[in-house]
PDB file of C-alpha atoms in Angstrom:
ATOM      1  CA  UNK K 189     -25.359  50.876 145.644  1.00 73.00           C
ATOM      2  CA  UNK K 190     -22.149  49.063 146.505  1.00 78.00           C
ATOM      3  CA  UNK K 191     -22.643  45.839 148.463  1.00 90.00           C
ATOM      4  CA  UNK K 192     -20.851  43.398 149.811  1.00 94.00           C
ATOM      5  CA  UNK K 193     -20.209  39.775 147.937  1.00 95.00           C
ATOM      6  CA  UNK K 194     -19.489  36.382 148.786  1.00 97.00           C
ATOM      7  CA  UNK K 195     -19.110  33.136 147.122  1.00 96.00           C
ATOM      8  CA  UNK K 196     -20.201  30.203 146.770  1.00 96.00           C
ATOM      9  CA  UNK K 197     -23.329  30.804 148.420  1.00 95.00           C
ATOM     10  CA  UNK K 198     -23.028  27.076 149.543  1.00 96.00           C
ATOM     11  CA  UNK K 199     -20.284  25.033 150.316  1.00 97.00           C
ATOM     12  CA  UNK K 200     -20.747  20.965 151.565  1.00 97.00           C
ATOM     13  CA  UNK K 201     -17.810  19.859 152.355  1.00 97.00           C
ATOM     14  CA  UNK K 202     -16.162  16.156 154.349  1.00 97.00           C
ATOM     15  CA  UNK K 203     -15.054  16.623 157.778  1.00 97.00           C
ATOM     16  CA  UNK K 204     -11.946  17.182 157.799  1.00 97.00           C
ATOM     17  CA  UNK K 205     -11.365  18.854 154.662  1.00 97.00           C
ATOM     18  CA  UNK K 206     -10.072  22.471 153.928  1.00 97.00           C
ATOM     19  CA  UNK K 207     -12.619  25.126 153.111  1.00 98.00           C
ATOM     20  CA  UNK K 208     -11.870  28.650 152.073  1.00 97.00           C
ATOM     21  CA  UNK K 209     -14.858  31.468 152.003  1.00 98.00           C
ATOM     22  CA  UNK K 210     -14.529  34.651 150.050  1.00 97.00           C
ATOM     23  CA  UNK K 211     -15.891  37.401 150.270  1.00 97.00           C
ATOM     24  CA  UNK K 212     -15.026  40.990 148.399  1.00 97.00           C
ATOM     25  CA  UNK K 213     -16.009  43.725 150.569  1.00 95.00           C
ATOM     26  CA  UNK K 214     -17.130  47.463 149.644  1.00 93.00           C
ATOM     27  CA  UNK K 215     -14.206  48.622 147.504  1.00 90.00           C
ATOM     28  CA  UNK K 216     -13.162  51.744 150.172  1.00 87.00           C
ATOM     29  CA  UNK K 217     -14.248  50.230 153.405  1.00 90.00           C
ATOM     30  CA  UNK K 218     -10.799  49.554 155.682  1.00 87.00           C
ATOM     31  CA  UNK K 219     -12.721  47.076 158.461  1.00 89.00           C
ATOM     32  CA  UNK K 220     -13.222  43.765 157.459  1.00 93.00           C
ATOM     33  CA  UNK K 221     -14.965  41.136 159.748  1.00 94.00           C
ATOM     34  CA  UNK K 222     -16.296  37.401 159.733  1.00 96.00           C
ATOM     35  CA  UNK K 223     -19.243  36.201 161.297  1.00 95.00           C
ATOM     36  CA  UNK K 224     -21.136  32.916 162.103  1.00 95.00           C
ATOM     37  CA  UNK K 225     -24.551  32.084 162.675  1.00 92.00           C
ATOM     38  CA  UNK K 226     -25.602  28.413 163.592  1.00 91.00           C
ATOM     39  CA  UNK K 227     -28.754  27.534 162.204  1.00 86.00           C
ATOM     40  CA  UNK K 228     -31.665  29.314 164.154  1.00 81.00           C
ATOM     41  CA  UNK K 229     -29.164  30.971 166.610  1.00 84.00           C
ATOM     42  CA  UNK K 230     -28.036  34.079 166.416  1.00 85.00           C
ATOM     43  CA  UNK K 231     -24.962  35.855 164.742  1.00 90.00           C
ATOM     44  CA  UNK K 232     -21.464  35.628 166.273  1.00 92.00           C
ATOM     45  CA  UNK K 233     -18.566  37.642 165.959  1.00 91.00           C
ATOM     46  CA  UNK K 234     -15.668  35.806 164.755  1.00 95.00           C
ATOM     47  CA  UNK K 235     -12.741  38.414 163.929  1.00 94.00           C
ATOM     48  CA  UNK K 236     -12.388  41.669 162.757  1.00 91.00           C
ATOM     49  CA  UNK K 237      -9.285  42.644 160.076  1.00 92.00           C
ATOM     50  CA  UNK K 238      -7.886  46.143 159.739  1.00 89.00           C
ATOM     51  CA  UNK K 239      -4.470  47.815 158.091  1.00 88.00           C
ATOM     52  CA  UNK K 240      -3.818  43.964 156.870  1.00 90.00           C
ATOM     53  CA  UNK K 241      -3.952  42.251 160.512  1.00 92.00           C
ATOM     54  CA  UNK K 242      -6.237  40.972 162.724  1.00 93.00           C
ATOM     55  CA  UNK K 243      -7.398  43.031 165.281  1.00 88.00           C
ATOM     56  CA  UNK K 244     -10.062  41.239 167.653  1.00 88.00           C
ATOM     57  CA  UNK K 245     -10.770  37.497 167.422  1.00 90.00           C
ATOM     58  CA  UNK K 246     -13.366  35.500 169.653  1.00 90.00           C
ATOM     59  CA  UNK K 247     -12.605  32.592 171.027  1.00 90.00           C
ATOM     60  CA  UNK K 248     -14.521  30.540 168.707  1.00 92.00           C
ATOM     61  CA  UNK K 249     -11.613  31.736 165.907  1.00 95.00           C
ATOM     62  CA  UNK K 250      -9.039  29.047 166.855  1.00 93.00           C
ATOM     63  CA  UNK K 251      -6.007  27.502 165.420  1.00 94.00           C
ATOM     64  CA  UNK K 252      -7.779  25.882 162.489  1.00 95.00           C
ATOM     65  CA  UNK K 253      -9.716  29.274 161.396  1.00 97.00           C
ATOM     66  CA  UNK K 254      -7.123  32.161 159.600  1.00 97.00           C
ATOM     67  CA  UNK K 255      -7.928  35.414 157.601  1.00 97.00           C
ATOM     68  CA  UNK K 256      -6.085  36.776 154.401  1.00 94.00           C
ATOM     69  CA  UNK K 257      -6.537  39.897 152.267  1.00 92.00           C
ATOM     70  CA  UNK K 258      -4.680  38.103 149.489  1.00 87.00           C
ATOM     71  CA  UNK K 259      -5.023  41.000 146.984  1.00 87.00           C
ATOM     72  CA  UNK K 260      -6.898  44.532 147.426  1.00 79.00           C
ATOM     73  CA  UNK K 261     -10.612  43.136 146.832  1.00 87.00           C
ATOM     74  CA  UNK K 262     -10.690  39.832 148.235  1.00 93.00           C
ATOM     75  CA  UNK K 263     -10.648  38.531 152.283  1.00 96.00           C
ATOM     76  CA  UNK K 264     -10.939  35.142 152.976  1.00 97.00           C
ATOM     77  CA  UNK K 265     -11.811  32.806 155.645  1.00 98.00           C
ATOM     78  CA  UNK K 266      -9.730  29.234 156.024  1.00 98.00           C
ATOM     79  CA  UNK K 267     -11.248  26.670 157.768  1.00 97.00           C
ATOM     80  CA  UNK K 268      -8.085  24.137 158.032  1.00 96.00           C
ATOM     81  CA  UNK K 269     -10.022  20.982 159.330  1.00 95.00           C
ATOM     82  CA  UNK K 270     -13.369  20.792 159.425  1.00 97.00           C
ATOM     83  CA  UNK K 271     -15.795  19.597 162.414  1.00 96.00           C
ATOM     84  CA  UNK K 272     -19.294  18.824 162.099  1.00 96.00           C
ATOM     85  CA  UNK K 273     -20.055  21.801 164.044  1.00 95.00           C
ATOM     86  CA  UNK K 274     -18.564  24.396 161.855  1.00 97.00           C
ATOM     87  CA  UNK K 275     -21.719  24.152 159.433  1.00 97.00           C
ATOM     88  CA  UNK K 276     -23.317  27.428 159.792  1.00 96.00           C
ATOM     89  CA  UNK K 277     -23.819  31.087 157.816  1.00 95.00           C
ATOM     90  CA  UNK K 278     -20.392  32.709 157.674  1.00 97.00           C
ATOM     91  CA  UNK K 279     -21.030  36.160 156.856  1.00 96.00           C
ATOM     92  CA  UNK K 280     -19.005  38.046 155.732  1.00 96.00           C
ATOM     93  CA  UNK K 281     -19.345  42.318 156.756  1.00 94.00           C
ATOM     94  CA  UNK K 282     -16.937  45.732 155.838  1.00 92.00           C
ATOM     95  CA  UNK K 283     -17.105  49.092 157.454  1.00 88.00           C
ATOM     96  CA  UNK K 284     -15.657  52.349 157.220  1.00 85.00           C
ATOM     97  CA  UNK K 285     -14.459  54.667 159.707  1.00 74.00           C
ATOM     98  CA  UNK K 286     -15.566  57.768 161.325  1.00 66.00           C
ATOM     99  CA  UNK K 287     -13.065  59.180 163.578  1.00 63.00           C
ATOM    100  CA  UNK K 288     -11.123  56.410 163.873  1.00 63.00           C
ATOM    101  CA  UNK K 289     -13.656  54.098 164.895  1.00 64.00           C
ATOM    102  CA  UNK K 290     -15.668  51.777 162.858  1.00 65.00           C
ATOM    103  CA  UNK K 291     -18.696  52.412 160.964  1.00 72.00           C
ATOM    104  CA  UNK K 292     -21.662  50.160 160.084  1.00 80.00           C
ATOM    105  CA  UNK K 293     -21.100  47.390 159.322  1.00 85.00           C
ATOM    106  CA  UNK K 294     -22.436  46.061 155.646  1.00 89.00           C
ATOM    107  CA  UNK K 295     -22.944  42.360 155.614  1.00 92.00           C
ATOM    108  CA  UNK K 296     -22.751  39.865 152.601  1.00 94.00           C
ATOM    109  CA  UNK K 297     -25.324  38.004 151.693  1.00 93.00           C
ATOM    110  CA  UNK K 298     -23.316  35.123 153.733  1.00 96.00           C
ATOM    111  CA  UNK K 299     -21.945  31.148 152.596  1.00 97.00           C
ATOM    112  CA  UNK K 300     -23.877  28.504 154.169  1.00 96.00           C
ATOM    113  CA  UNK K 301     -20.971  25.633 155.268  1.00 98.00           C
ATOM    114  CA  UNK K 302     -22.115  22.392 155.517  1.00 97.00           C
ATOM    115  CA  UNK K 303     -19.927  20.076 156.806  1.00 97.00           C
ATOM    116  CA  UNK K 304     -21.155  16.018 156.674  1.00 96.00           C
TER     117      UNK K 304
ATOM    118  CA  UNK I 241     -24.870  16.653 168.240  1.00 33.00           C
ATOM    119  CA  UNK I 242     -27.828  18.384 166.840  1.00 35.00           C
ATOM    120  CA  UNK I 243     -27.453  21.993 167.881  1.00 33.00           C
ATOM    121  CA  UNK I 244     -30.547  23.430 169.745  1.00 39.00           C
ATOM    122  CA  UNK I 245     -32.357  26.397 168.093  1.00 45.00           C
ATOM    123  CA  UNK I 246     -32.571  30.030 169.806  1.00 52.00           C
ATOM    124  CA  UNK I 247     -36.456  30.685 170.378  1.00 63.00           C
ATOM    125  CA  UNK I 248     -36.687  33.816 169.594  1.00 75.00           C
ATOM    126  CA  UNK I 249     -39.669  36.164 171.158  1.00 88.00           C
ATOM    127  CA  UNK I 250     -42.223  36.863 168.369  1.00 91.00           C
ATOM    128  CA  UNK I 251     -44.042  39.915 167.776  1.00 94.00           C
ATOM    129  CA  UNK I 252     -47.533  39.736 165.861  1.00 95.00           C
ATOM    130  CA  UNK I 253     -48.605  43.019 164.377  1.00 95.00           C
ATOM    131  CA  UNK I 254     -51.238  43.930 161.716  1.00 96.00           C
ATOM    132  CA  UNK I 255     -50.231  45.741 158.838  1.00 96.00           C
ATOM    133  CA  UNK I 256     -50.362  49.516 159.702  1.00 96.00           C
ATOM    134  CA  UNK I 257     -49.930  49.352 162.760  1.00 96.00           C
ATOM    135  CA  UNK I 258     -47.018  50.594 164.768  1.00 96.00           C
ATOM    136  CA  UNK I 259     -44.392  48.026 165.916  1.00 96.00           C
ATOM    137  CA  UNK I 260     -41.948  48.242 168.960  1.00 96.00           C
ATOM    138  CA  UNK I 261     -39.347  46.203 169.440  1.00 96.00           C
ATOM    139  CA  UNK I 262     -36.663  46.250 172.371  1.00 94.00           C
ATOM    140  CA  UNK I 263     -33.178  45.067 172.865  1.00 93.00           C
ATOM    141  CA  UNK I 264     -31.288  45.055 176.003  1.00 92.00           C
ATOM    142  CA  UNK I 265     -27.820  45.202 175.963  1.00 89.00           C
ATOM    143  CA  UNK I 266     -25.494  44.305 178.383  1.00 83.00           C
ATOM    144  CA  UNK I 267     -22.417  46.858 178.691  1.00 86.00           C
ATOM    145  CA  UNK I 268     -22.875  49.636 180.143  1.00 88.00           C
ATOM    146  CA  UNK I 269     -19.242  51.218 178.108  1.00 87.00           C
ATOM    147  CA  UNK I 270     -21.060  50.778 174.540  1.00 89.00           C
ATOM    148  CA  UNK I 271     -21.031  53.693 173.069  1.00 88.00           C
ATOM    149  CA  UNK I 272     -22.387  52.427 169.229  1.00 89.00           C
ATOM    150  CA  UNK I 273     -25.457  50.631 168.247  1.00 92.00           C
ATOM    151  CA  UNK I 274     -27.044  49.274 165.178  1.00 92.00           C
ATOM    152  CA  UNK I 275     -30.382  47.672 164.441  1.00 94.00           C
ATOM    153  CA  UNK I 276     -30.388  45.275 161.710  1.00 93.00           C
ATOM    154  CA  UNK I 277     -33.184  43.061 160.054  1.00 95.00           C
ATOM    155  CA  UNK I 278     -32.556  39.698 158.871  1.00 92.00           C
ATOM    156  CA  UNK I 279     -34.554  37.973 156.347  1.00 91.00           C
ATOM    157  CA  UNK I 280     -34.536  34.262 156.152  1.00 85.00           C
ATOM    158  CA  UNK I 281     -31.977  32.828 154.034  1.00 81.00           C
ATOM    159  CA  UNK I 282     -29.910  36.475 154.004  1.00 85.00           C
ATOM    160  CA  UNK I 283     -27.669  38.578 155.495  1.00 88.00           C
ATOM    161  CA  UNK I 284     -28.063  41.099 158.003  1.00 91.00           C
ATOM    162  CA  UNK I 285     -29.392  44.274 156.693  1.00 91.00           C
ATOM    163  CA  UNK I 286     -28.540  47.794 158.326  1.00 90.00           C
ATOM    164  CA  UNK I 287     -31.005  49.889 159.290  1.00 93.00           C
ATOM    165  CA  UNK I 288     -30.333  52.462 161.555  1.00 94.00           C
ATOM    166  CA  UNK I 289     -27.870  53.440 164.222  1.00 92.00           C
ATOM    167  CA  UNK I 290     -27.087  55.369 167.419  1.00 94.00           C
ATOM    168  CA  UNK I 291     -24.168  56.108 169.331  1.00 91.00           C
ATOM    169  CA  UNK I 292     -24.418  56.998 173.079  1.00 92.00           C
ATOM    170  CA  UNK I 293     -24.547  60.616 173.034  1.00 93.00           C
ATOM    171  CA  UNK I 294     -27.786  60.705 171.209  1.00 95.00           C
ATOM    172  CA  UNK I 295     -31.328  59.464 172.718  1.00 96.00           C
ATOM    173  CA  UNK I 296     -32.923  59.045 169.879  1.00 97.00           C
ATOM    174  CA  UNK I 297     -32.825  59.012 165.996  1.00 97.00           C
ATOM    175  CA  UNK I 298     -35.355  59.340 163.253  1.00 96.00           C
ATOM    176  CA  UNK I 299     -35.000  57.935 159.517  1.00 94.00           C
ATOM    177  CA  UNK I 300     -37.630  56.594 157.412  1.00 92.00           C
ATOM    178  CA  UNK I 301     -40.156  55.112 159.203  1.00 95.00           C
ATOM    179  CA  UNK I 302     -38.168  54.237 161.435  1.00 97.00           C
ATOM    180  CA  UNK I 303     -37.210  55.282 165.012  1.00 97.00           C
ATOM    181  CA  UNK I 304     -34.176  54.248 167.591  1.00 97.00           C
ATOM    182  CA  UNK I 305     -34.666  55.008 171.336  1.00 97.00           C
ATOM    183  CA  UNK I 306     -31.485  54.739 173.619  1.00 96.00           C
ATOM    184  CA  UNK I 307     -31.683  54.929 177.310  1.00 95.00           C
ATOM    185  CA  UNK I 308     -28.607  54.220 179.095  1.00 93.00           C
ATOM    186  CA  UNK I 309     -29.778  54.084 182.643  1.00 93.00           C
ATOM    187  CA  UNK I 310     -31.529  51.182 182.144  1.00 93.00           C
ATOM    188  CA  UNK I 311     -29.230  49.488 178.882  1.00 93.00           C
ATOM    189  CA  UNK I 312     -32.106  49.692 176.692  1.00 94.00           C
ATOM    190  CA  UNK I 313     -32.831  50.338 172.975  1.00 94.00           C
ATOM    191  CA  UNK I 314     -35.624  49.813 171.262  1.00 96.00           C
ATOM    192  CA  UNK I 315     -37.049  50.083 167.576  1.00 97.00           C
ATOM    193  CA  UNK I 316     -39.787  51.629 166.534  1.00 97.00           C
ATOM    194  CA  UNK I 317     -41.488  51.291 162.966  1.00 97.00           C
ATOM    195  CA  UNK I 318     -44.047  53.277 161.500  1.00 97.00           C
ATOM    196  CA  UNK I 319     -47.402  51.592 159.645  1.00 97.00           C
ATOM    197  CA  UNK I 320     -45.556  48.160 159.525  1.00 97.00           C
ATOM    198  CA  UNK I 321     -45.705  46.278 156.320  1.00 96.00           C
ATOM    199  CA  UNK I 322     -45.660  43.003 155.394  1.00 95.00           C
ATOM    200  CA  UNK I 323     -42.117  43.700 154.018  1.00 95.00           C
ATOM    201  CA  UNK I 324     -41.515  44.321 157.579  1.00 97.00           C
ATOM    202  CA  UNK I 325     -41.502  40.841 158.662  1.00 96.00           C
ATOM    203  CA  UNK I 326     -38.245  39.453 159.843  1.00 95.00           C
ATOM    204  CA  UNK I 327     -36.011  39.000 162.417  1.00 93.00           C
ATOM    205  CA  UNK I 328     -34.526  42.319 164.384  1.00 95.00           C
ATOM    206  CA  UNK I 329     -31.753  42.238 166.426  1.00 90.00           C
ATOM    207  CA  UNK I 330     -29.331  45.115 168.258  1.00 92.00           C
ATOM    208  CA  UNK I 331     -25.770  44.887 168.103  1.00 91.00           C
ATOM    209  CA  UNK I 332     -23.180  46.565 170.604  1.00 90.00           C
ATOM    210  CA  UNK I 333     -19.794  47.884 170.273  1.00 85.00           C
ATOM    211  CA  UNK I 334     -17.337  49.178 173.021  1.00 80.00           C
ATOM    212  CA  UNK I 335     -14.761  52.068 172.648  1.00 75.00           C
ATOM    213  CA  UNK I 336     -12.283  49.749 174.202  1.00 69.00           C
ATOM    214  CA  UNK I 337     -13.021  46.900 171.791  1.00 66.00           C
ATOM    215  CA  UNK I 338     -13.864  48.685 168.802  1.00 64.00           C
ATOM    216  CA  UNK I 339     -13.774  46.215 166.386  1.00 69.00           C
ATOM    217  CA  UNK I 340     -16.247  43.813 167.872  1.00 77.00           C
ATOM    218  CA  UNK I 341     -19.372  43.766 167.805  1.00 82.00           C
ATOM    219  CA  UNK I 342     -21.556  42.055 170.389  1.00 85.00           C
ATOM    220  CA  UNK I 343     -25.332  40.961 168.879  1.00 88.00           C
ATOM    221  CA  UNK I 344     -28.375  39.942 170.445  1.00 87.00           C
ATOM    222  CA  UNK I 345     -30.751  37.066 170.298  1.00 83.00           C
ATOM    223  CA  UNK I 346     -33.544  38.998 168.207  1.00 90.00           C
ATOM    224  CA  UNK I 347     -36.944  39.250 167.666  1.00 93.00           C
ATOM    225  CA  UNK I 348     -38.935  37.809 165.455  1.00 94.00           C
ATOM    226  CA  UNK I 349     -41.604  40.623 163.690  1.00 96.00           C
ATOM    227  CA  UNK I 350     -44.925  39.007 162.296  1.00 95.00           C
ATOM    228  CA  UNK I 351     -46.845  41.503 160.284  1.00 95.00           C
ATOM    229  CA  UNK I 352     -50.940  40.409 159.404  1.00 93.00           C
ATOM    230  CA  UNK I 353     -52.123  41.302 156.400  1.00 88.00           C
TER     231      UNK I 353
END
Protein backbone atom coordinates (compact mmCIF):
# COMPACT_ATOMS: atom_id res chain seq x y z
CA UNK A 1 0.00 0.00 0.00
CA UNK A 2 1.56 3.34 -0.87
CA UNK A 3 2.44 5.49 2.14
CA UNK A 4 3.75 8.46 2.83
CA UNK A 5 7.72 8.98 3.86
CA UNK A 6 9.76 11.26 5.69
CA UNK A 7 13.25 11.60 6.76
CA UNK A 8 15.28 11.74 9.16
CA UNK A 9 12.96 10.56 11.63
CA UNK A 10 14.95 12.87 14.07
CA UNK A 11 16.61 15.93 13.64
CA UNK A 12 18.56 17.95 16.87
CA UNK A 13 19.59 20.80 15.74
CA UNK A 14 21.34 24.56 17.53
CA UNK A 15 19.05 27.37 17.73
CA UNK A 16 19.45 29.22 15.20
CA UNK A 17 20.47 26.91 12.62
CA UNK A 18 18.71 25.95 9.26
CA UNK A 19 16.70 22.76 9.17
CA UNK A 20 15.07 21.27 6.15
CA UNK A 21 12.34 18.22 6.55
CA UNK A 22 11.45 15.98 3.68
CA UNK A 23 9.00 14.22 3.08
CA UNK A 24 7.90 12.23 -0.38
CA UNK A 25 4.28 12.01 -0.52
CA UNK A 26 1.94 9.29 -2.31
CA UNK A 27 3.28 9.36 -5.87
CA UNK A 28 -0.41 10.66 -7.50
CA UNK A 29 -1.74 12.64 -4.63
CA UNK A 30 -1.85 16.65 -5.83
CA UNK A 31 -2.41 18.13 -1.95
CA UNK A 32 0.47 18.36 0.02
CA UNK A 33 0.38 19.70 3.68
CA UNK A 34 2.70 20.20 6.86
CA UNK A 35 1.76 19.74 10.25
CA UNK A 36 3.07 20.24 13.86
CA UNK A 37 2.40 18.68 17.00
CA UNK A 38 4.14 19.95 20.29
CA UNK A 39 4.85 17.30 22.54
CA UNK A 40 1.55 16.02 24.25
CA UNK A 41 -0.58 18.67 22.39
CA UNK A 42 -2.37 18.13 19.66
CA UNK A 43 -1.73 18.39 15.79
CA UNK A 44 -1.67 21.77 14.01
CA UNK A 45 -2.14 22.72 10.63
CA UNK A 46 0.71 24.51 9.23
CA UNK A 47 0.16 24.92 5.28
CA UNK A 48 -1.30 23.18 2.65
CA UNK A 49 0.57 23.08 -1.13
CA UNK A 50 -1.33 22.49 -4.35
CA UNK A 51 -0.55 23.02 -8.38
CA UNK A 52 3.15 24.06 -6.99
CA UNK A 53 1.95 27.01 -4.52
CA UNK A 54 0.82 27.44 -1.31
CA UNK A 55 -2.62 27.61 -0.78
CA UNK A 56 -3.59 28.09 3.06
CA UNK A 57 -0.97 28.85 5.73
CA UNK A 58 -1.69 29.36 9.59
CA UNK A 59 -0.32 31.83 11.30
CA UNK A 60 2.16 29.80 13.04
CA UNK A 61 3.89 29.42 9.22
CA UNK A 62 5.85 32.72 9.36
CA UNK A 63 8.67 34.33 7.61
CA UNK A 64 11.28 31.84 8.75
CA UNK A 65 9.09 28.60 7.69
CA UNK A 66 8.89 28.05 3.45
CA UNK A 67 7.68 25.00 1.33
CA UNK A 68 9.28 23.60 -1.98
CA UNK A 69 8.35 20.75 -4.32
CA UNK A 70 11.92 20.79 -5.58
CA UNK A 71 11.41 17.85 -8.01
CA UNK A 72 8.13 15.61 -8.63
CA UNK A 73 8.55 13.30 -5.38
CA UNK A 74 9.95 15.39 -2.82
CA UNK A 75 8.24 18.57 -0.57
CA UNK A 76 10.12 20.08 1.92
CA UNK A 77 9.80 22.13 4.93
CA UNK A 78 12.63 25.06 5.74
CA UNK A 79 12.91 26.16 9.00
CA UNK A 80 15.36 29.34 8.37
CA UNK A 81 16.25 30.09 12.12
CA UNK A 82 15.45 28.03 14.64
CA UNK A 83 13.71 28.85 18.18
CA UNK A 84 13.56 26.63 21.01
CA UNK A 85 9.98 26.32 20.49
CA UNK A 86 9.95 24.90 17.06
CA UNK A 87 10.89 21.33 18.55
CA UNK A 88 7.92 19.31 17.85
CA UNK A 89 6.48 16.33 15.28
CA UNK A 90 6.31 17.88 11.83
CA UNK A 91 4.23 15.65 9.90
CA UNK A 92 4.15 15.54 6.92
CA UNK A 93 0.36 14.42 4.98
CA UNK A 94 -0.83 14.14 0.88
CA UNK A 95 -4.32 13.85 -0.42
CA UNK A 96 -6.10 13.45 -3.49
CA UNK A 97 -9.07 15.02 -4.81
CA UNK A 98 -12.61 14.22 -5.29
CA UNK A 99 -14.44 16.82 -7.08
CA UNK A 100 -12.16 19.31 -6.68
CA UNK A 101 -11.85 19.18 -3.12
CA UNK A 102 -9.39 17.37 -1.05
CA UNK A 103 -9.39 13.90 0.01
CA UNK A 104 -7.98 12.21 3.14
CA UNK A 105 -5.37 13.10 4.12
CA UNK A 106 -2.37 10.29 4.51
CA UNK A 107 0.15 11.30 7.08
CA UNK A 108 3.94 10.35 7.33
CA UNK A 109 5.19 8.76 9.94
CA UNK A 110 6.42 12.48 10.99
CA UNK A 111 10.34 14.09 11.99
CA UNK A 112 10.69 14.84 15.52
CA UNK A 113 12.76 18.52 15.59
CA UNK A 114 14.60 19.13 18.44
CA UNK A 115 15.97 22.27 18.76
CA UNK A 116 18.62 22.87 22.01
CA UNK B 1 9.63 27.83 28.54
CA UNK B 2 8.55 24.33 29.08
CA UNK B 3 5.41 23.94 27.04
CA UNK B 4 2.36 22.61 29.06
CA UNK B 5 0.87 19.24 27.95
CA UNK B 6 -2.89 18.89 26.56
CA UNK B 7 -4.74 16.48 29.13
CA UNK B 8 -6.51 14.66 27.12
CA UNK B 9 -9.97 12.87 28.41
CA UNK B 10 -9.31 9.10 28.77
CA UNK B 11 -11.56 6.39 28.01
CA UNK B 12 -11.08 2.91 29.89
CA UNK B 13 -12.72 0.02 28.13
CA UNK B 14 -12.31 -3.80 28.47
CA UNK B 15 -11.45 -5.70 25.60
CA UNK B 16 -14.73 -6.61 23.75
CA UNK B 17 -16.50 -4.25 24.67
CA UNK B 18 -17.94 -1.47 22.60
CA UNK B 19 -16.19 1.95 22.70
CA UNK B 20 -17.70 5.48 21.97
CA UNK B 21 -15.89 8.25 21.52
CA UNK B 22 -17.15 11.93 20.67
CA UNK B 23 -15.73 14.97 19.09
CA UNK B 24 -17.28 18.28 18.92
CA UNK B 25 -16.46 20.47 16.35
CA UNK B 26 -16.80 23.92 16.14
CA UNK B 27 -18.02 25.20 12.54
CA UNK B 28 -21.06 24.84 11.73
CA UNK B 29 -19.91 25.29 7.45
CA UNK B 30 -17.73 21.91 7.69
CA UNK B 31 -18.83 19.89 5.37
CA UNK B 32 -15.77 16.93 5.68
CA UNK B 33 -14.65 14.93 8.57
CA UNK B 34 -12.09 12.37 9.37
CA UNK B 35 -11.33 10.29 12.43
CA UNK B 36 -7.85 9.36 12.87
CA UNK B 37 -5.92 7.26 15.57
CA UNK B 38 -2.59 8.13 16.70
CA UNK B 39 -0.23 5.79 18.22
CA UNK B 40 2.53 7.04 20.36
CA UNK B 41 5.60 7.85 18.63
CA UNK B 42 3.57 7.84 14.96
CA UNK B 43 1.68 9.51 12.66
CA UNK B 44 -1.85 9.98 12.35
CA UNK B 45 -3.59 7.08 10.91
CA UNK B 46 -6.94 7.42 8.79
CA UNK B 47 -9.70 5.66 9.64
CA UNK B 48 -12.83 6.65 8.46
CA UNK B 49 -14.63 9.66 7.11
CA UNK B 50 -17.89 11.57 6.58
CA UNK B 51 -18.91 14.47 4.77
CA UNK B 52 -22.06 16.46 5.80
CA UNK B 53 -24.63 15.01 3.70
CA UNK B 54 -24.34 11.65 5.27
CA UNK B 55 -25.37 10.78 9.08
CA UNK B 56 -23.63 8.02 9.42
CA UNK B 57 -21.04 5.53 7.93
CA UNK B 58 -20.13 1.95 8.52
CA UNK B 59 -16.60 0.23 7.73
CA UNK B 60 -14.95 -2.39 9.62
CA UNK B 61 -15.73 -2.31 12.97
CA UNK B 62 -16.05 0.78 12.90
CA UNK B 63 -18.88 3.39 12.92
CA UNK B 64 -19.05 7.46 12.34
CA UNK B 65 -22.17 9.32 13.62
CA UNK B 66 -22.65 13.01 12.36
CA UNK B 67 -25.25 15.25 13.75
CA UNK B 68 -25.11 18.70 12.66
CA UNK B 69 -27.64 20.32 14.88
CA UNK B 70 -25.71 19.92 17.68
CA UNK B 71 -21.78 19.90 15.86
CA UNK B 72 -21.24 16.49 16.97
CA UNK B 73 -19.45 13.33 15.72
CA UNK B 74 -18.68 10.56 17.39
CA UNK B 75 -16.83 7.10 16.87
CA UNK B 76 -17.96 4.05 17.50
CA UNK B 77 -15.82 0.70 17.59
CA UNK B 78 -16.94 -2.67 17.68
CA UNK B 79 -15.40 -5.47 20.38
CA UNK B 80 -12.40 -3.08 21.09
CA UNK B 81 -9.01 -4.60 21.14
CA UNK B 82 -6.06 -3.97 22.73
CA UNK B 83 -4.74 -2.81 19.29
CA UNK B 84 -7.35 -0.30 19.81
CA UNK B 85 -5.59 1.71 22.29
CA UNK B 86 -4.53 5.13 21.24
CA UNK B 87 -5.31 8.46 20.88
CA UNK B 88 -8.57 9.51 18.56
CA UNK B 89 -9.13 12.70 17.40
CA UNK B 90 -11.74 14.43 14.63
CA UNK B 91 -10.56 16.75 12.18
CA UNK B 92 -12.71 19.48 10.26
CA UNK B 93 -12.55 20.99 6.95
CA UNK B 94 -14.63 23.94 5.44
CA UNK B 95 -15.77 24.31 1.74
CA UNK B 96 -14.50 27.82 1.95
CA UNK B 97 -11.09 26.79 3.29
CA UNK B 98 -10.62 23.61 1.72
CA UNK B 99 -7.26 22.99 2.24
CA UNK B 100 -7.17 23.23 5.99
CA UNK B 101 -7.90 21.16 8.21
CA UNK B 102 -8.95 22.06 11.74
CA UNK B 103 -8.16 19.00 14.52
CA UNK B 104 -9.26 18.41 17.87
CA UNK B 105 -7.73 17.82 21.22
CA UNK B 106 -8.46 13.89 21.27
CA UNK B 107 -9.17 11.22 23.33
CA UNK B 108 -7.22 8.98 24.79
CA UNK B 109 -8.75 5.04 24.35
CA UNK B 110 -7.55 2.54 27.16
CA UNK B 111 -8.51 -0.97 26.28
CA UNK B 112 -8.22 -3.83 29.51
CA UNK B 113 -7.19 -6.92 28.71
Amino acid sequence: EPEVTQTPSHQVTQMGQEVILRCVPISNHLYFYWYRQILGQKVEFLVSFYNNEISEKSEIFDDQFSVERPDGSNFTLKIRSTKLEDSAMYFCASSDTTSGRPDTQYFGPGTRLTVL
Amino acid sequence: GESVGLHLPTLSVQEGDNSIINCAYSNSASDYFIWYKQESGKGPQFIIDIRSNMDKRQGQRVTVLLNKTVKHLSLQIAATQPGDSAVYFCAENIPYNFNKFYFGSGTKLNVKP
